[in-house]
XYZ file of C-alpha atoms in Angstrom:
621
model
C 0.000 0.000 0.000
C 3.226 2.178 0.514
C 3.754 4.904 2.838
C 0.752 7.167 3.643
C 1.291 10.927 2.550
C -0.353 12.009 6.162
C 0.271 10.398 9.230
C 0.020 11.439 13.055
C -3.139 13.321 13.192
C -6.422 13.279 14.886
C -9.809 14.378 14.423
C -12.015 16.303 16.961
C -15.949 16.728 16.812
C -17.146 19.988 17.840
C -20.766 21.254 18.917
C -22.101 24.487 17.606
C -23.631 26.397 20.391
C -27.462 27.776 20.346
C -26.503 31.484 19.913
C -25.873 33.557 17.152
C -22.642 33.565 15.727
C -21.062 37.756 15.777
C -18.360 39.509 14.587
C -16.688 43.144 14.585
C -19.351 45.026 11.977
C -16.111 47.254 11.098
C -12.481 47.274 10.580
C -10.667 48.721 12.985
C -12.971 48.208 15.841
C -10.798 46.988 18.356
C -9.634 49.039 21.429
C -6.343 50.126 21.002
C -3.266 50.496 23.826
C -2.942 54.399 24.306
C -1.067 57.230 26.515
C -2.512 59.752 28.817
C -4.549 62.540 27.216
C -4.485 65.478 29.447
C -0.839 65.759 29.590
C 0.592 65.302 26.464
C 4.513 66.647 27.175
C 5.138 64.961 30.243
C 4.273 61.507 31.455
C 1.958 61.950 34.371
C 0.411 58.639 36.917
C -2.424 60.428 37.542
C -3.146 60.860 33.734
C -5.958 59.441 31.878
C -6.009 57.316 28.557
C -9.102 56.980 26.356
C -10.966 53.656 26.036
C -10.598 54.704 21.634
C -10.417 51.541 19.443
C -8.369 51.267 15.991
C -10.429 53.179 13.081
C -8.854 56.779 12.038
C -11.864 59.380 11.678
C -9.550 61.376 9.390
C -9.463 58.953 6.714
C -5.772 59.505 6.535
C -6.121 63.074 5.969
C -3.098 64.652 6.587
C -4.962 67.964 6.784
C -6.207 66.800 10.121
C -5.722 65.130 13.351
C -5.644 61.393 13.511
C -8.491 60.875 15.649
C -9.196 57.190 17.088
C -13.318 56.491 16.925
C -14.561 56.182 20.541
C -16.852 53.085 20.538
C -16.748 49.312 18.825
C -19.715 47.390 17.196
C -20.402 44.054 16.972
C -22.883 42.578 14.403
C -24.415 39.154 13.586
C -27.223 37.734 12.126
C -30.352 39.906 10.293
C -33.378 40.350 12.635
C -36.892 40.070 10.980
C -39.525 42.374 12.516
C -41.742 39.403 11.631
C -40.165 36.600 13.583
C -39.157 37.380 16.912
C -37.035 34.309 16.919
C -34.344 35.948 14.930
C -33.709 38.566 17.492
C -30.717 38.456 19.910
C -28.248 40.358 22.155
C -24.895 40.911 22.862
C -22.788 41.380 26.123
C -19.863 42.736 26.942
C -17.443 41.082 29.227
C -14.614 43.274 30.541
C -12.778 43.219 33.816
C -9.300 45.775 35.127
C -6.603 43.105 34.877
C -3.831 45.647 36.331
C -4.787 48.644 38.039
C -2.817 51.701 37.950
C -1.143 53.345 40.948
C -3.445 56.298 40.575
C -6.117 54.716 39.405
C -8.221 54.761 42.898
C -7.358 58.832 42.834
C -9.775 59.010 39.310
C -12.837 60.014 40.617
C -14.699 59.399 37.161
C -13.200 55.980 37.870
C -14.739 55.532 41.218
C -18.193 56.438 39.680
C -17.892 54.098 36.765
C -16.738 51.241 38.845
C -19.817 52.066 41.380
C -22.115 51.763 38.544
C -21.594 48.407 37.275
C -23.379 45.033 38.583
C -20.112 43.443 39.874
C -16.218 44.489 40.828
C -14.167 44.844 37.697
C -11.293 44.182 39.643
C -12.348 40.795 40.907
C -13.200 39.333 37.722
C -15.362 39.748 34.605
C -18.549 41.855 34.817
C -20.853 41.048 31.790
C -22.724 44.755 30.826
C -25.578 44.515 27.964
C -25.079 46.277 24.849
C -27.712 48.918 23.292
C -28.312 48.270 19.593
C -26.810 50.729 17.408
C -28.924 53.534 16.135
C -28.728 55.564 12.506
C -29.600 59.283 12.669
C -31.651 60.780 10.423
C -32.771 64.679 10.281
C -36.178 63.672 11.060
C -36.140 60.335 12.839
C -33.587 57.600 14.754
C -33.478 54.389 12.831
C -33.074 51.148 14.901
C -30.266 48.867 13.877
C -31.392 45.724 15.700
C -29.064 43.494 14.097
C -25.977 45.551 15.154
C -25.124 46.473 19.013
C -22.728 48.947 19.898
C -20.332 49.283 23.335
C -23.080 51.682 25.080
C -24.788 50.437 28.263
C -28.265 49.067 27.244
C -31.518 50.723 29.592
C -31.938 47.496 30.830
C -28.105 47.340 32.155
C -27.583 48.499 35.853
C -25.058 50.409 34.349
C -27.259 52.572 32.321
C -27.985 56.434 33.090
C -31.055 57.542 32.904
C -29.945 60.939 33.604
C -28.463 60.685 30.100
C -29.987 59.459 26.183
C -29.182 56.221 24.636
C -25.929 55.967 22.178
C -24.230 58.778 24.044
C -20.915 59.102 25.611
C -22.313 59.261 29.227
C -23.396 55.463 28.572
C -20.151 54.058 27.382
C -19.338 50.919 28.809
C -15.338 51.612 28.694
C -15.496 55.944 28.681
C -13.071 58.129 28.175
C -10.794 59.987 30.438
C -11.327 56.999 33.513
C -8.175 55.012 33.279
C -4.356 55.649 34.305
C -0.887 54.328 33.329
C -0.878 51.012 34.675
C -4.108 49.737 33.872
C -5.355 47.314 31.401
C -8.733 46.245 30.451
C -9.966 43.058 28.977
C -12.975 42.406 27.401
C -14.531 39.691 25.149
C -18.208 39.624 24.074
C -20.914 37.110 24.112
C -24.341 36.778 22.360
C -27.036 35.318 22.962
C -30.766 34.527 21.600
C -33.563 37.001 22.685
C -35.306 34.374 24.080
C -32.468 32.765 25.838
C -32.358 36.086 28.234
C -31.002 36.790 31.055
C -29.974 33.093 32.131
C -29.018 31.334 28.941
C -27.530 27.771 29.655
C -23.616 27.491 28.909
C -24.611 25.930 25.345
C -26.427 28.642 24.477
C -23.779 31.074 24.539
C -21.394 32.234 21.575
C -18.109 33.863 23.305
C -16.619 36.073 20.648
C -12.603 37.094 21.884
C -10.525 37.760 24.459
C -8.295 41.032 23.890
C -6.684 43.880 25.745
C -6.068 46.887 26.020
C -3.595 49.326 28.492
C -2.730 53.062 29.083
C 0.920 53.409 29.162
C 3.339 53.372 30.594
C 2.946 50.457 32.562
C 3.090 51.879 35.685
C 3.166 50.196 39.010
C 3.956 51.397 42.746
C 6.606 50.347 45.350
C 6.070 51.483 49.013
C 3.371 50.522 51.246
C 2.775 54.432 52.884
C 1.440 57.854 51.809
C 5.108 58.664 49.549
C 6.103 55.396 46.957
C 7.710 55.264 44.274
C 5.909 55.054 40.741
C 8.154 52.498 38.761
C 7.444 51.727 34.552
C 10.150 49.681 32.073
C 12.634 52.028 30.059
C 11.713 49.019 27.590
C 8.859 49.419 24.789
C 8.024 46.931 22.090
C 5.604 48.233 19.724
C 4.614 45.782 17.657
C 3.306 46.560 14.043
C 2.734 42.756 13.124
C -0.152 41.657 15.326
C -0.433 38.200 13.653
C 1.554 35.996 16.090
C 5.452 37.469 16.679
C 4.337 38.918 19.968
C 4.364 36.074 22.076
C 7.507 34.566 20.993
C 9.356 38.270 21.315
C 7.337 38.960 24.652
C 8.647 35.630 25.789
C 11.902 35.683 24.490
C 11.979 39.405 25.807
C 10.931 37.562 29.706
C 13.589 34.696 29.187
C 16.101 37.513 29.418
C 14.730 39.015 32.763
C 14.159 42.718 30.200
C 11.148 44.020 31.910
C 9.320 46.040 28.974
C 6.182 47.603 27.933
C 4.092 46.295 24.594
C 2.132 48.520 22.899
C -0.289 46.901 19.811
C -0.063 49.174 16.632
C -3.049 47.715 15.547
C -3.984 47.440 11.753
C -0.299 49.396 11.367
C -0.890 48.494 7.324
C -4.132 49.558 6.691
C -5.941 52.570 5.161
C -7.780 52.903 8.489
C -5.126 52.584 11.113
C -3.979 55.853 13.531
C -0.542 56.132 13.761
C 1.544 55.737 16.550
C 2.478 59.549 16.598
C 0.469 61.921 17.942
C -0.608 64.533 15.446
C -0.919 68.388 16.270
C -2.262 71.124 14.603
C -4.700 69.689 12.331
C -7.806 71.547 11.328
C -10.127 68.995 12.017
C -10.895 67.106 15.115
C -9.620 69.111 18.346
C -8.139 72.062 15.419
C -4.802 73.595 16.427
C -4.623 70.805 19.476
C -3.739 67.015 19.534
C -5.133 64.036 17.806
C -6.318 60.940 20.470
C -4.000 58.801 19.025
C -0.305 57.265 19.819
C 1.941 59.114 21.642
C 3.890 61.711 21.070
C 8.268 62.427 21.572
C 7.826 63.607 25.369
C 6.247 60.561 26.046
C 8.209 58.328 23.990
C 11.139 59.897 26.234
C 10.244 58.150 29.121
C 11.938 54.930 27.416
C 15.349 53.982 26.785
C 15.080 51.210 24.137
C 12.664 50.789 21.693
C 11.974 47.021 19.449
C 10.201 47.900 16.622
C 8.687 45.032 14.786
C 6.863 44.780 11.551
C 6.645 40.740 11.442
C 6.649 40.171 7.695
C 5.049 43.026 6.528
C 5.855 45.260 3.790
C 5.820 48.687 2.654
C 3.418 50.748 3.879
C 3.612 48.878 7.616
C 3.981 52.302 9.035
C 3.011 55.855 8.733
C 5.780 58.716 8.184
C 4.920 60.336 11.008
C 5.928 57.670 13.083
C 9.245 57.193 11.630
C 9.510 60.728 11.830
C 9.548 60.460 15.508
C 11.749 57.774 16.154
C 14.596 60.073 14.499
C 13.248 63.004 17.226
C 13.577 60.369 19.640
C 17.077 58.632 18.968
C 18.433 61.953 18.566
C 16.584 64.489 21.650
C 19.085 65.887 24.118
C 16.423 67.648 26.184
C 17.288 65.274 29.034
C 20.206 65.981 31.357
C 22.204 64.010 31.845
C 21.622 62.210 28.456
C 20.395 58.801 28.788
C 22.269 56.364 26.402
C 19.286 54.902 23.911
C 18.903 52.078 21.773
C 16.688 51.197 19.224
C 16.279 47.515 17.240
C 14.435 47.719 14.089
C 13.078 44.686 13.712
C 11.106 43.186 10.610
C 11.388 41.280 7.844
C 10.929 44.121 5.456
C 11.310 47.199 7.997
C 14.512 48.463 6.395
C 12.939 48.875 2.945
C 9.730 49.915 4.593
C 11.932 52.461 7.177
C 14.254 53.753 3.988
C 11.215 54.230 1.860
C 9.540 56.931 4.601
C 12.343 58.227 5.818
C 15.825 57.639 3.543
C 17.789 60.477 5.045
C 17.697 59.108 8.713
C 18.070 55.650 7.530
C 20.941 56.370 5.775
C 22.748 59.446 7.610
C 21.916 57.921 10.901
C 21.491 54.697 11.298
C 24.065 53.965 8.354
C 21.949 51.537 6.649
C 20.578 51.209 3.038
C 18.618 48.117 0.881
C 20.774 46.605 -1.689
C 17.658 43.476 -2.335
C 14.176 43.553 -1.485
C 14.589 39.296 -1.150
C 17.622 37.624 0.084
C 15.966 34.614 -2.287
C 15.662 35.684 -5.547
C 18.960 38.397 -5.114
C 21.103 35.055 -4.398
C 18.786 32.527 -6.248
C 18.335 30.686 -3.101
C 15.275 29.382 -2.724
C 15.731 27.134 0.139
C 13.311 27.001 3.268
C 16.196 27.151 5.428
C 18.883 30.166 5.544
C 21.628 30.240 8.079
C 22.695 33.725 9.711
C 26.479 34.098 10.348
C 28.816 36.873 11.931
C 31.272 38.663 9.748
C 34.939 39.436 10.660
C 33.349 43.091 11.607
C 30.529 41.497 13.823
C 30.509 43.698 17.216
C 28.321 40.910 19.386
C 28.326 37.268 18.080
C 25.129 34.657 17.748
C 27.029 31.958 17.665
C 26.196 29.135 14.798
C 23.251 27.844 15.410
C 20.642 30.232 14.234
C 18.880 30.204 11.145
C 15.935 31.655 9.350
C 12.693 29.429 8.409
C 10.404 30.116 5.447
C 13.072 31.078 2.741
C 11.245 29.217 0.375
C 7.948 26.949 -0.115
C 6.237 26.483 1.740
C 6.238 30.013 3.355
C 8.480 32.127 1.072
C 9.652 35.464 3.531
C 10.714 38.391 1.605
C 14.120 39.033 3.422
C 16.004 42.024 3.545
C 19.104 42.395 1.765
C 21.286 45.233 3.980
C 24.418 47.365 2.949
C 26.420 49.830 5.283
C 26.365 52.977 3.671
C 30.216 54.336 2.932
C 31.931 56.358 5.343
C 29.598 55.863 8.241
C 31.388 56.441 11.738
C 30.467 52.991 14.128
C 28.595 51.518 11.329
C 29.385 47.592 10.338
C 27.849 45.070 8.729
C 26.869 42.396 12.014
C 25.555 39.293 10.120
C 25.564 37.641 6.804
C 23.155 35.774 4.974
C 24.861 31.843 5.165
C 23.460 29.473 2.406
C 24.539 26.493 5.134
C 22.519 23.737 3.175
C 24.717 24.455 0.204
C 22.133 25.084 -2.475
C 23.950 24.483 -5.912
C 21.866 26.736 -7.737
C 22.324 29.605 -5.151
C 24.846 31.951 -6.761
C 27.380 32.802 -2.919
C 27.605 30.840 0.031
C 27.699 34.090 2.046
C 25.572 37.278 1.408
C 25.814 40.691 2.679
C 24.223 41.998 5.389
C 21.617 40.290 7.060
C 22.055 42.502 10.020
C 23.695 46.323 10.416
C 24.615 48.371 13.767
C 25.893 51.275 14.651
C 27.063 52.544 17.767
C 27.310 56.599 18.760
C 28.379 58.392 21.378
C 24.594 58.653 22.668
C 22.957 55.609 20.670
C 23.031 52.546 19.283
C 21.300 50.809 16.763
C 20.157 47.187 15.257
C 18.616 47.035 12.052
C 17.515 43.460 11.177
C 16.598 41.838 7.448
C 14.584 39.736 9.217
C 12.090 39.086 11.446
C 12.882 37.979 15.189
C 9.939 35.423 14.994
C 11.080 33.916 11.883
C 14.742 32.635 13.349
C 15.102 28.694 14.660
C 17.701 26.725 16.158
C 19.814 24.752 13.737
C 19.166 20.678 14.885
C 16.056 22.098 17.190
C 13.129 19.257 17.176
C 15.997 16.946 14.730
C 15.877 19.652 11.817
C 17.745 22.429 10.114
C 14.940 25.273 11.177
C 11.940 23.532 12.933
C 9.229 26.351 13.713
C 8.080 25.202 16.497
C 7.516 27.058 19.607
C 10.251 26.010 21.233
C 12.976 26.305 18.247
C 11.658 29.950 17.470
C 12.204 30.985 20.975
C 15.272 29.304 21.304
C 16.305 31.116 17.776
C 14.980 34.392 19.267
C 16.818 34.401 22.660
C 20.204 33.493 20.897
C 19.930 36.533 18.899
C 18.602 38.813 21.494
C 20.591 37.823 24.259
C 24.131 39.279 22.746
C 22.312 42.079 21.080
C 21.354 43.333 24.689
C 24.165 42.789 25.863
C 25.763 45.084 23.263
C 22.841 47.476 23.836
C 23.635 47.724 27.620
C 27.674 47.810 27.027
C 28.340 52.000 28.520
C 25.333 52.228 30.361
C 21.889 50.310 31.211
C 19.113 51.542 28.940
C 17.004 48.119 30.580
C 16.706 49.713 33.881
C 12.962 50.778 35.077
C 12.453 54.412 35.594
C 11.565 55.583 39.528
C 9.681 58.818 40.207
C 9.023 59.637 43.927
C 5.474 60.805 43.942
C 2.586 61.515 46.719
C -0.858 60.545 45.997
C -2.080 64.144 45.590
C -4.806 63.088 43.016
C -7.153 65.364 41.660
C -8.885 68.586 42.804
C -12.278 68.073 43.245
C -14.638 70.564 43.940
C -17.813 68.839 43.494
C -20.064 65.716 45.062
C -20.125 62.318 43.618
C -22.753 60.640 43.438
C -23.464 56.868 43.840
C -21.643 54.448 46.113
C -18.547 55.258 45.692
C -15.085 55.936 47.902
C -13.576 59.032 47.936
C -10.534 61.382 49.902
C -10.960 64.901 48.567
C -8.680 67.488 48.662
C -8.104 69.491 51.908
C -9.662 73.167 51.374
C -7.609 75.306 52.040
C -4.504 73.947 50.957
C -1.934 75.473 51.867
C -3.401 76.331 55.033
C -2.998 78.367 58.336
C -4.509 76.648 60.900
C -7.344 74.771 59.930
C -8.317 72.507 56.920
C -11.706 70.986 55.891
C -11.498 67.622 55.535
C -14.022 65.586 53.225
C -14.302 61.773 52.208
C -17.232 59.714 50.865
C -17.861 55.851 52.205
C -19.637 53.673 49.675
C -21.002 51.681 52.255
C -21.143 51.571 55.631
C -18.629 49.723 57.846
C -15.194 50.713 59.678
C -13.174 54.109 58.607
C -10.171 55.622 59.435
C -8.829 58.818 58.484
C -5.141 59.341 59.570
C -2.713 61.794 59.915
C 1.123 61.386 59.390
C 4.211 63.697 58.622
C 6.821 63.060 56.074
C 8.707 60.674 57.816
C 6.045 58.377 58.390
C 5.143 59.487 62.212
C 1.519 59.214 62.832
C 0.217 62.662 63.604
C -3.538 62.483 64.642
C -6.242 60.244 64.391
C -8.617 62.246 63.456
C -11.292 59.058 63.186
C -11.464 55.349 63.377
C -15.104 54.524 64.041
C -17.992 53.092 62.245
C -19.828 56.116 60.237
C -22.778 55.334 57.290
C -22.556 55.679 53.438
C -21.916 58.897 52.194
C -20.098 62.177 52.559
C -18.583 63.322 55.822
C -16.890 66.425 56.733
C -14.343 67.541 59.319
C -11.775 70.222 60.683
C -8.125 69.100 61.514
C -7.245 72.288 63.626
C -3.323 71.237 63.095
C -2.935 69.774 66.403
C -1.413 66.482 66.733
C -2.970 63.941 69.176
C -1.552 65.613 72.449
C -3.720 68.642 71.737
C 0.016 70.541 70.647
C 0.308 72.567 67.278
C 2.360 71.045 64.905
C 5.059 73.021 62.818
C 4.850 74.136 59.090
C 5.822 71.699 56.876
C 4.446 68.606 54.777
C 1.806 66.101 56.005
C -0.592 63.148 54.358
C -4.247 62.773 55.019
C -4.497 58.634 54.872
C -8.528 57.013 54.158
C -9.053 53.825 54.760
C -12.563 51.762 54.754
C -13.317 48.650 55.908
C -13.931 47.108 52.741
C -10.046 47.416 51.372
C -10.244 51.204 49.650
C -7.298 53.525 50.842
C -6.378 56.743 49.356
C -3.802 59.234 50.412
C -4.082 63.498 50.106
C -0.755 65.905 50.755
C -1.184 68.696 53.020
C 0.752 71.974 53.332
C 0.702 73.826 56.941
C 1.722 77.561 56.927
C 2.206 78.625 60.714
């Protein structure tokens, strides 16, 4: 019978749940990582993001701002006004997988969280989508078959304060979340009839994904004064098809504590890019866009990994590249950091040199001599080695190569040259045709890798894609793509290029900002159950301060006094007191009854049910 063509497999049977199968009704309608909005030249903890998803409102208009669209939509089967068995519903499932530092000073944050059926921070909380509406200048259309990320008047989130479809009734809104935090969410639908207890087979669960405000900020200190810590490391990746968790794992391996942020849809016609615009004359005119980030931000990292994956040109915008050269090269900082930056991508340097030629060229020394490494040597084996030269400034040792040279996968490699003349610049790795292809027309080809090293920088630019590389004999073959062998491949090239990164200073070490939790001025009453330390009035003060803090339930308080060093002050109460707002005078006597000097104190909360929140106060005597 001879030797069967596929072996080793097996075959699993599947049920179809009862629901309604759903899907994004638009491109570009996932949320997207972003930066704080309020503070766009400085990096700020107590900062808030938008909850914006991919699509670009501009329609790439370069006479305006990039502007992110604020909600998502989710879409399924039609609905017949005639048979009420075709109708169905949609839920959104979202909970705060890392919380911010400052995210408990956000009192918009307090409110939303207050509002929802269940604790976002414990787990999931499902919230009921409205159906999407269109507008007419006479009437409102029902779109029953399409449901968009609003709280539906049948969700305990919903305002009635407010009308359907409008920003008040987001589910994720704007202007609520920190640095630090990061959402997930996945969405389920259901039949109309199955409502509001379907059984787990009548469920269709449609996700998960994420999104975070950045920088990845977290706190270390247990008292009023900590320390707000975030990785100098970013990886942006531009791929989004499956390199991230091989680099975010090789990335771990290493102990290289980073941030990622997902340039979604980087190669589309409806993508934001990752730099902030300014100045357009639509869409906040003369201001920012919503989208990305922009170079004093960007500044609060010392290393950037850029990867494209296998994309070509047109993988990013020319704004962005734009402000990678403001970034390698800014000397605002004192004393200057030393940076590094690894462009990473199968195609990035043809992408990089098509947007940008002069800083790919003056700057980072580089230029494209071939598009493909495979048809520029004739080599159209699946396997390609990767060798040092005689130049090589960090060595990979032997035992890396490349996967998907040819069939079945066929990877458009870069083909690198060092341009002439270029101070630091060399050539790191060649292109090794190990297999010894007769047909190919060299053994070696040059570059598949070029550096170059400054006084203030260094750079990596790769002809290749980190999540393309294998270990030679990994899993018994030349360039097995397995998990393991790609990570394996990865870490052997990272691990020296780090290294070499790191050589003159340590661009991998976090940043730490001493901060006190002085959160935001607020003036006004919230409403709902929510828990809240306001802001001493006055502050500064003389001699006495008015003191105000909300309880979302009732239970155990205690509001605390201490001075910089950590000394409690005053207790000024620790007693059981009922839900809602409560006010008080601290006189600026300490416990004894004595007045205490001028000088810097903290106001500590905390409730019974976990919440604790700190406020800075300034005595003039």
């Amino acid at each position: 019978w001879g030797t069967p063509v596929i072996d080793n497999f097996r075959v699993g049977l599947f049920g179809e749940p009862e629901a309604p199968p759903i899907v994004l009704n638009f491109v570009g309608g996932h949320f997207h990582d972003g930066f704080g909005q309020n503070f766009p030249t400085a990096i700020e903890p107590a900062d808030v993001g938008n909850s914006n998803v991919t699509r670009d409102l501009s329609g790439n208009s370069y006479q305006e701002n990039d502007w992110h669209a604020d909600t998502t939509c989710i879409t399924g089967g039609a609905v017949s006004d005639d048979d009420p068995e075709t109708r169905w519903l949609v839920r959104m499932f979202f909970k705060v997988a890392r919380k911010g530092p400052a995210q408990d000073d956000i009192p918009e944050y307090l409110a939303w969280r207050a509002r929802l059926s269940g604790n976002p921070e414990a787990g999931f909380v499902g919230a009921l989508m409205d159906s999407s509406e269109t507008v007419t200048p006479v009437t409102i259309i029902p779109l029953p078959d399409r449901f968009r990320s609003y709280f539906h008047e049948w969700d305990a989130g919903f305002d009635p304060a407010y009308g359907d479809n409008t920003p008040e009734q987001e589910i994720l809104p704007d202007g609520v979340f920190v640095p630090g935090t990061r959402i997930e969410y996945y969405f389920t639908s259901l039949w109309y009839a199955n409502y509001p207890n379907p059984g787990e087979d009548e469920i269709y669960v449609y996700g998960p994904w994420e999104f975070e405000i950045l920088p990845g900020m977290w706190a270390v200190g247990d008292t009023c004064l900590y320390d707000v810590v975030w990785p100098s490391v970013l990886y942006i990746d531009a791929y989004n098809r499956g390199a991230e968790p091989l680099i975010e794992e090789a990335l771990t391996h290493l102990g290289v504590a980073h941030d990622r942020f997902d340039y979604l849809d980087a190669s589309s016609c409806w993508n934001c890019a990752m730099a902030r615009t300014c100045g357009g004359a639509v869409h906040n005119p003369g201001g920012y866009g919503n989208n990305g980030f922009t170079l004093e931000q960007l500044l609060g990292y010392r290393l950037i990994l850029f990867s494209t994956g296998n994309l070509g040109l047109g993988c990013a915008e020319p704004g962005d590249v734009l402000l990678l050269e403001d970034w390698l090269n800014d000397e605002t900082i004192s004393p200057h950091p030393q940076r590094g930056i690894i462009l990473d991508g199968d195609q990035i340097a043809s992408s990089v040199e098509d947007l940008n030629p002069t800083w790919f060229h003056t700057d980072l020394g580089a230029s494209v001599k071939a598009i493909a490494y495979r048809s520029y040597n004739n080599d159209t084996t699946y396997c390609v080695g990767l060798e040092n030269t005689s130049a090589a400034v960090f060595d990979i040792g032997d035992s890396v190569s490349l996967y998907g040279n040819g069939c079945h996968n066929r990877y458009y490699y870069n083909v690198l040259d060092v341009v002439p003349e270029t101070p630091g610049a060399v050539g790191n790795l060649n292109f090794y045709n190990y297999t010894g292809n007769p047909y190919a027309d060299s053994i070696y080809v040059s570059y598949a890798q070029v550096v170059r090293e400054t006084d203030n920088w260094k750079s990596i630019v790769n002809g290749f894609s980190l999540h393309h590389l294998s270990e030679v004999g990994c899993g018994g073959t030349d360039c097995d793509r397995s998990t393991e062998c790609v990570l394996t491949g990865a870490v052997r090239m990272l691990q020296p290029a780090l290294e070499w990164l790191a050589l003159g200073g340590d661009p991998f070490d976090p940043w730490y900002v001493e901060i006190g939790q002085d959160g935001v001025d607020e003036d006004g009453h919230l409403s709902g159950p929510v828990n809240y330390l306001y802001a001493a009035r006055p502050n500064p003060f003389h001699r006495r301060a008015t003191v105000r803090f909300q309880l979302a339930h009732p239970g155990r308080a205690t509001l605390l006094i201490f001075d910089v060093s950590g000394r409690l002050v005053s207790k000024l109460v620790d007693k059981t007191l009922d839900a809602g707002e409560h006010t008080l005078v601290w006189d600026s006597r300490d416990d004894r009854g004595l007045p205490v000097g001028s000088g810097i104190f903290w106001m500590q909360l905390e409730t019974h049910d976990g919440f604790r929140s700190c406020k800075r106060l300034l005595t003039l005597q």
